[in-house]
XYZ file of C-alpha atoms in Angstrom:
384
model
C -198.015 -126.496 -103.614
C -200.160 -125.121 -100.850
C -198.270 -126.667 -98.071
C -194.807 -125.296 -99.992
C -196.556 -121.412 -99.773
C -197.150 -121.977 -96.134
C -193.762 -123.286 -95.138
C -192.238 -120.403 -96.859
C -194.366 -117.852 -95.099
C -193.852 -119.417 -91.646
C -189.920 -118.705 -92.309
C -190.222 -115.512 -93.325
C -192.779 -114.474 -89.793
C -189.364 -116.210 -88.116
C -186.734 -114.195 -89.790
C -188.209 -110.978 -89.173
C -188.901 -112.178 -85.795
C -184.747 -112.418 -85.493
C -184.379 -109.002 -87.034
C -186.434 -107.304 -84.415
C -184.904 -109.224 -81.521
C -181.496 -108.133 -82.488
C -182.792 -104.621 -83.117
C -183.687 -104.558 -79.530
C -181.080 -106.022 -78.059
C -178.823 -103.431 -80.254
C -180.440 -100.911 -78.914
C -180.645 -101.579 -75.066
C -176.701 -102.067 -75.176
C -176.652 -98.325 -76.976
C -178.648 -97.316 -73.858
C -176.520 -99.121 -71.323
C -173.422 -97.273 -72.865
C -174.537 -94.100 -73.144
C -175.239 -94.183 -69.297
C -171.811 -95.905 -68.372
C -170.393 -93.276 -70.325
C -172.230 -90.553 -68.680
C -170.682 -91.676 -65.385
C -167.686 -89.625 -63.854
C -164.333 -91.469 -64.768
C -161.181 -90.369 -62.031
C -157.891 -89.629 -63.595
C -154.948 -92.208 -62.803
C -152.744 -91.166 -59.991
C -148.855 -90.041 -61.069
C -146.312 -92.105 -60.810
C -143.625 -90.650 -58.150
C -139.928 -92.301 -57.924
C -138.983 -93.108 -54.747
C -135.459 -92.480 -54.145
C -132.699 -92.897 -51.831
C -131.006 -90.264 -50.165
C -127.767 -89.002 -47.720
C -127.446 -85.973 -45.822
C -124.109 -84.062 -46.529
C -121.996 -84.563 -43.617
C -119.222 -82.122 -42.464
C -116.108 -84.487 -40.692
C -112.329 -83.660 -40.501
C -110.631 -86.173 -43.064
C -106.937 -87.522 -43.681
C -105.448 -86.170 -46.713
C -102.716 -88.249 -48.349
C -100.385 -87.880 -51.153
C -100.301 -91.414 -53.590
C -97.458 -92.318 -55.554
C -96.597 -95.741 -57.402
C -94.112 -97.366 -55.720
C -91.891 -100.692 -55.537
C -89.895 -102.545 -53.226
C -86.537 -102.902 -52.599
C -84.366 -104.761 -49.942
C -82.042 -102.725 -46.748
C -79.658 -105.118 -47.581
C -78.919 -107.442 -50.677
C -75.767 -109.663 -50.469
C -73.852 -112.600 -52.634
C -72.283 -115.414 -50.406
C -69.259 -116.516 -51.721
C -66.324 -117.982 -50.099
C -63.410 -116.400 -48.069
C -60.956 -119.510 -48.558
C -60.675 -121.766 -51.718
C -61.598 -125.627 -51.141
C -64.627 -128.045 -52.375
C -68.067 -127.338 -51.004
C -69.053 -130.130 -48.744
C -72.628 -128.918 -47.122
C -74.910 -126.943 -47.930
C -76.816 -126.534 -44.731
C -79.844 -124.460 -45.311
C -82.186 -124.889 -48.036
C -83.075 -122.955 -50.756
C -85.439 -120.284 -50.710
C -84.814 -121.107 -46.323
C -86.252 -117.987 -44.342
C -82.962 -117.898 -41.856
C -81.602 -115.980 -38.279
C -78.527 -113.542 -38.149
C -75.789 -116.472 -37.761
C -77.370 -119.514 -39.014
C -74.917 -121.742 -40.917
C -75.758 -122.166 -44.178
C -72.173 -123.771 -46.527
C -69.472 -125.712 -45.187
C -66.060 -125.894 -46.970
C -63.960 -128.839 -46.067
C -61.931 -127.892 -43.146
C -59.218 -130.429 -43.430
C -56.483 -128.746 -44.860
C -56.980 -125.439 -42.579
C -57.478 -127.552 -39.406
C -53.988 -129.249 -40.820
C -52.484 -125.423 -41.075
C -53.916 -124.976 -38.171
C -52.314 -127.696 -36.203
C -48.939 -126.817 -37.990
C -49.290 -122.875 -36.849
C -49.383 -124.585 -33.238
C -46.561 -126.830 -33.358
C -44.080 -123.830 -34.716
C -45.632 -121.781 -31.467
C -44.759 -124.674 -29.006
C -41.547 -124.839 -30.438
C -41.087 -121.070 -30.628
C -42.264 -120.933 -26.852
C -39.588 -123.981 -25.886
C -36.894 -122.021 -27.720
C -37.295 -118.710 -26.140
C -37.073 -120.014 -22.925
C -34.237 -121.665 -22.861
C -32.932 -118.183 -24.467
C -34.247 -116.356 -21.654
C -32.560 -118.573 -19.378
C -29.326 -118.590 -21.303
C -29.270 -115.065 -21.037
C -30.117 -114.958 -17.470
C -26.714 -116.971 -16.821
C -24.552 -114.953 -19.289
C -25.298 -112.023 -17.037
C -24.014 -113.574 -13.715
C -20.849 -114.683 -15.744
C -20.652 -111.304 -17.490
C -21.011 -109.807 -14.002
C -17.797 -111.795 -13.007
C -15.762 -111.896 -15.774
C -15.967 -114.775 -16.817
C -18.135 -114.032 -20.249
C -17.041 -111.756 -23.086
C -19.277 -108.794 -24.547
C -19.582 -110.709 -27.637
C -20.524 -113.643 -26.028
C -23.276 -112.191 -23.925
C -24.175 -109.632 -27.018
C -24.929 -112.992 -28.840
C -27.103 -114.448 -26.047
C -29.505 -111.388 -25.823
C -29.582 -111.344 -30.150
C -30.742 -115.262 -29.568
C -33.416 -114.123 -27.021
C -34.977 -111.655 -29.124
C -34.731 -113.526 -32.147
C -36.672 -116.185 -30.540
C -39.389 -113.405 -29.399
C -40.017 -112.396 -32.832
C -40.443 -116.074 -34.162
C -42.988 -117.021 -31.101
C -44.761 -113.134 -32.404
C -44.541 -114.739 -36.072
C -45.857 -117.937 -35.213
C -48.840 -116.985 -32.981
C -50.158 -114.599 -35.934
C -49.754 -117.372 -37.776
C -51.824 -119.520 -35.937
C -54.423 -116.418 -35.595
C -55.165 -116.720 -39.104
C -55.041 -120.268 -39.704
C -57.883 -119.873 -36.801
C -59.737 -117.644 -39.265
C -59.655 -119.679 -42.370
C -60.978 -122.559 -40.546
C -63.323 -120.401 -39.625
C -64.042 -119.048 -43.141
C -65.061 -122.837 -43.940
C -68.164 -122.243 -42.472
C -70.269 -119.816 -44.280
C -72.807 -118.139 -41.574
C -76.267 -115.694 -42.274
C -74.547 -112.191 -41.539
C -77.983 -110.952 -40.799
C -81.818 -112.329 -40.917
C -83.021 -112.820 -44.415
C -84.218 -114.704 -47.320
C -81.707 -117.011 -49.303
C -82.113 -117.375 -53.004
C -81.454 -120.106 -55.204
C -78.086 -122.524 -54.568
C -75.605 -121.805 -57.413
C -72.912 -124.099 -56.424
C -73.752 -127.675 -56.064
C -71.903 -130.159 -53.476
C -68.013 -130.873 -54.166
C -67.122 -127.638 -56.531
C -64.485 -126.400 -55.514
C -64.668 -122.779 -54.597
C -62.223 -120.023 -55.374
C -62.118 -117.092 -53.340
C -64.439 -114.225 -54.204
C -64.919 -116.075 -57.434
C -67.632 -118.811 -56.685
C -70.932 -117.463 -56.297
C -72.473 -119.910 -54.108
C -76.152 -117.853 -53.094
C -77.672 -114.743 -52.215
C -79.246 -113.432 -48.882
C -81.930 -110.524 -49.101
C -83.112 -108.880 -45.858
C -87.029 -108.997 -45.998
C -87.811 -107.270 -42.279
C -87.719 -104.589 -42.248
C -87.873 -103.209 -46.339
C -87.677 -100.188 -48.435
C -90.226 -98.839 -50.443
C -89.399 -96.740 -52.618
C -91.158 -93.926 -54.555
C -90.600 -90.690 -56.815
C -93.193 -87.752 -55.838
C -92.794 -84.933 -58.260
C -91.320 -81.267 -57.179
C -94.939 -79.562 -56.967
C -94.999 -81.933 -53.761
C -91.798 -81.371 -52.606
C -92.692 -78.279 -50.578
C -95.860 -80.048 -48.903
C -93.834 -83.366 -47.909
C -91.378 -80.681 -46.413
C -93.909 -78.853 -44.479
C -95.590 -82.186 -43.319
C -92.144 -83.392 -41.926
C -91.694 -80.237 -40.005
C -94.360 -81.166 -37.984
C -93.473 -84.767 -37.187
C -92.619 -88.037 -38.947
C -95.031 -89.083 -41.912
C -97.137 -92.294 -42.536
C -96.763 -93.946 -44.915
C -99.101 -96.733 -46.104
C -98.563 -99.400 -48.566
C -101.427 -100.962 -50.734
C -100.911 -104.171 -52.440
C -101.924 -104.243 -55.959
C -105.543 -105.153 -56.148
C -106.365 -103.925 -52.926
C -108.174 -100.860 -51.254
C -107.079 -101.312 -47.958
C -103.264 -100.857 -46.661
C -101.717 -103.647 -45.870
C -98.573 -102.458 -43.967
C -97.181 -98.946 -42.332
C -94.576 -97.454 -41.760
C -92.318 -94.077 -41.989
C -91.090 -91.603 -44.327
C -87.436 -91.951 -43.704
C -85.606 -91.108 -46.834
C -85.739 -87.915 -49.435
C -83.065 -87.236 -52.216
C -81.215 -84.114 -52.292
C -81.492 -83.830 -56.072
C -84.729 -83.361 -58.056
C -84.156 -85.304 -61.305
C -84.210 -82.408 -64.283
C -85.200 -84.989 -67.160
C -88.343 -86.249 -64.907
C -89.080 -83.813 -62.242
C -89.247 -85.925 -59.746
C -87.269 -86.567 -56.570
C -86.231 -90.107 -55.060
C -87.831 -90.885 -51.882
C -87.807 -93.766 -49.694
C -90.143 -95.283 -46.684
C -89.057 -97.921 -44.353
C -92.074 -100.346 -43.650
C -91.636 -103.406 -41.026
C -92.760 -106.582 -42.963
C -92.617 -109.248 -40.091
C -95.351 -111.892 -42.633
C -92.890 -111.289 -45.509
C -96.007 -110.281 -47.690
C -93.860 -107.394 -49.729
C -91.036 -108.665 -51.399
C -87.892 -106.725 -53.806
C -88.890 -106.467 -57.031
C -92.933 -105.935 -56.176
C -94.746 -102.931 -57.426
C -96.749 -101.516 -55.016
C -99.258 -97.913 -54.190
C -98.064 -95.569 -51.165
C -100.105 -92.820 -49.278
C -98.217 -90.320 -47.304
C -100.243 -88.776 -44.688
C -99.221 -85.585 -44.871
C -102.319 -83.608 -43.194
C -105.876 -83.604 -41.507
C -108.566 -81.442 -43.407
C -111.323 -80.324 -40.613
C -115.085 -79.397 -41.560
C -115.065 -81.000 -45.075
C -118.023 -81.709 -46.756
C -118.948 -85.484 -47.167
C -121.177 -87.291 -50.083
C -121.493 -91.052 -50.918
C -119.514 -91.093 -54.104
C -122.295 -93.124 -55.713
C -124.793 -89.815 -55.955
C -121.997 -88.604 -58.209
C -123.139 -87.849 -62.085
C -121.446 -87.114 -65.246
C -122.246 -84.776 -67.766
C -120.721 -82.474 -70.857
C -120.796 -79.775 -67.491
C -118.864 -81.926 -65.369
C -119.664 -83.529 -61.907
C -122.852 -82.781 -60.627
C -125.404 -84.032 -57.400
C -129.048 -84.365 -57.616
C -130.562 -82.720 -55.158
C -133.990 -82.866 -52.790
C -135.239 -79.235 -53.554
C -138.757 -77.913 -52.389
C -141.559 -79.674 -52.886
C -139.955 -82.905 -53.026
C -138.475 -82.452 -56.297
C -135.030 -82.819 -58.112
C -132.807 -79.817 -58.027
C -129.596 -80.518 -60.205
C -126.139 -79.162 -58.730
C -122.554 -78.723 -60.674
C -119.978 -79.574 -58.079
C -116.052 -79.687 -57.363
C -115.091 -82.315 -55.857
C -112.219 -82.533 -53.221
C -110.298 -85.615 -51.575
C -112.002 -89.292 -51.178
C -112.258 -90.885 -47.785
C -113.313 -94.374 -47.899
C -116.339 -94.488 -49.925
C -117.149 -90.274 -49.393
C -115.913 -87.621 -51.680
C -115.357 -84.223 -50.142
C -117.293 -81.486 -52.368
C -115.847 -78.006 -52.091
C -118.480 -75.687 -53.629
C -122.026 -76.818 -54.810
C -123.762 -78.086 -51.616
C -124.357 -76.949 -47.789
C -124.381 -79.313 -44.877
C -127.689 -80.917 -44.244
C -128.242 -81.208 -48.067
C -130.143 -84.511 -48.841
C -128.691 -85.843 -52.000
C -129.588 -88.779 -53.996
C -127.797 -91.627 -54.414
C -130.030 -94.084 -56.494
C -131.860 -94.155 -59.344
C -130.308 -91.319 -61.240
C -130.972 -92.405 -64.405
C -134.596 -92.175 -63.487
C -135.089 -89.019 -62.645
C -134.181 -85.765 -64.043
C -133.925 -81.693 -62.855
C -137.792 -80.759 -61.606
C -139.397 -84.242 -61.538
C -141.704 -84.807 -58.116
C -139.539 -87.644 -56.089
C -140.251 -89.535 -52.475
C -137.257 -89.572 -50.570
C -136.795 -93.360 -48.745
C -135.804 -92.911 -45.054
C -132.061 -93.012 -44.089
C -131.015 -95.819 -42.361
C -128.878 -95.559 -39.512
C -125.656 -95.417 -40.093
C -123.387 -98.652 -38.621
């Protein structure tokens, strides 16, 4: 029982032992915060967006006029035969890219070389016949001279002479156009083009003007045509005063022009249901890359604007206000500016009211930033 009592007591001289440890411990990490907290603390720094930026730029730009457009061919034929007969060549491929005179059908030439040779014959005979007629005469006139020949008789001899004149006449036109429709058998390229697909196959016999045998499209140079509207009208005019207009041509897809050429063509009747006018552009296509049928974009370049003033088109904003440009104000903050905008160049828009030259405006980062908020403008890099 004893030794119980002084068991117990020893854990209770422990426990309190414990309490006042902890106590002091407690109470030394109170101190140690009280003189952390007493220190000075500095504020963070704020955080400034960098930026990007582009001086405004005064340059003299091209101003063009841009229509939709689509192609069509100078010239646009069918092939089809001159003299009837079967088909017995076709000499030039389909879809064949081929030269001003290039034979492309043959008709079988037998029966016109056989005219031909029979047109010939007649004129030999014809040629025989009228001399001997000339020389008849030639005697009836000595005998006529002397007596010896009666007017009817010598009357009859210069009738056979002519007669035999005309007939040789008759027969040599006759072998002139047996010439021609042995010519006609072989169908040539009556200028450089583009032949379609074959519509008569080899051994139909053709009829004339009936049989539709291909079709040849000239490709080099092309139309393009186009319909500006009448509140153009007076500008194209003024631009053509002053010299031909270039035209460019812009595939679809594409930014770039792909081929130029010249305003050559303008209606003389605005249309009253559309109010437009028909206009027309001749553009050399030596690769063949435009063909009829394609819809294309044309720029006319109609004038040169001097002392515009230039902006990336990316510093651009929208908002319920319309097109605005932030800004580098004073102090290296954001100064919001409504603009009008004028003609693109490339990748600049021309502003015509809302900024000077020398401006630096920002093109990044615009949703980032907002009127009055401190900015640090990047350097420019030099332009290449």
């Amino acid at each position: 029982m004893r030794k119980w009592k002084i068991a117990l007591g020893t854990a209770v001289a422990l426990g309190a032992i414990s309490v006042a440890s902890v106590h002091l411990l407690d109470m030394g990490n109170l101190r140690l915060s009280g003189a952390t907290a007493g220190a000075a603390t500095p504020a963070p720094a704020a955080f400034v967006m960098p930026v990007p930026v582009a001086s405004v730029v005064k340059k003299t730009i091209p101003i063009y006029l841009d229509y939709a457009a689509r192609i069509e061919p100078i010239r646009s034929i069918t092939l089809q035969a001159r003299v009837p007969g079967y088909l017995q060549e076709q000499t030039a491929q389909d879809g064949a890219d081929v030269r001003q005179g290039d034979l492309l059908y043959k008709i079988s030439p037998d029966d016109f070389q056989a005219a031909l040779d029979q047109a010939r014959a007649q004129v030999q005979r014809d040629t025989a016949t009228l001399d001997y007629a000339r020389s008849n005469l030639g005697r009836g006139s000595e005998l006529a001279k002397s007596g010896y020949l009666d007017k009817d008789s010598f009357d009859q001899r210069t009738s056979t002479l002519r007669q035999a004149q005309a007939s040789l006449a008759l027969n040599q036109a006759a072998v002139r156009t047996a010439e021609l429709n042995l010519s006609y058998a072989e169908i040539h390229a009556p200028f450089a083009g583009r032949l379609g697909r074959n519509q008569a196959s080899v051994g139909t016999l053709v009829s004339v003007a009936g049989t539709v045998l291909n079709t040849l499209v000239q490709l080099d140079p092309i139309y393009v045509t186009f319909n500006p509207s009448e509140t153009d009208l007076a500008e194209i005019e003024q631009a053509r005063a002053a010299g031909p207009i270039e035209v460019e041509v812009l595939l679809p897809g594409t930014t770039e022009s792909s081929q130029k050429g010249e305003l050559t063509f303008i209606d003389n009747t605005v249309d009253h249901s559309t109010g437009t006018i028909t206009a027309r552009a001749t553009i050399g296509n030596a690769k063949f890359s435009l063909m009829p049928g394609q819809y294309v974009r044309v720029r006319l370049h109609i004038k040169q604007q001097p002392d515009a003033l230039m902006v990336p088109q990316t510093a651009l904003g929208s908002s319920q206000l319309g097109k605005y440009l932030y800004v580098v104000g004073k102090g290296n903050t954001v100064d919001q500016r409504l603009v009008s905008l004028g003609p693109t160049s490339g990748d600049l828009v021309a502003i015509l009211s809302g900024v000077s030259e020398g401006d630096q405006v920002i093109t990044g980062n615009l949703q980032k930033i907002g009127p009055g908020m401190p900015i640090s403008p990047l350097p420019q890099k030099p332009a290449t």
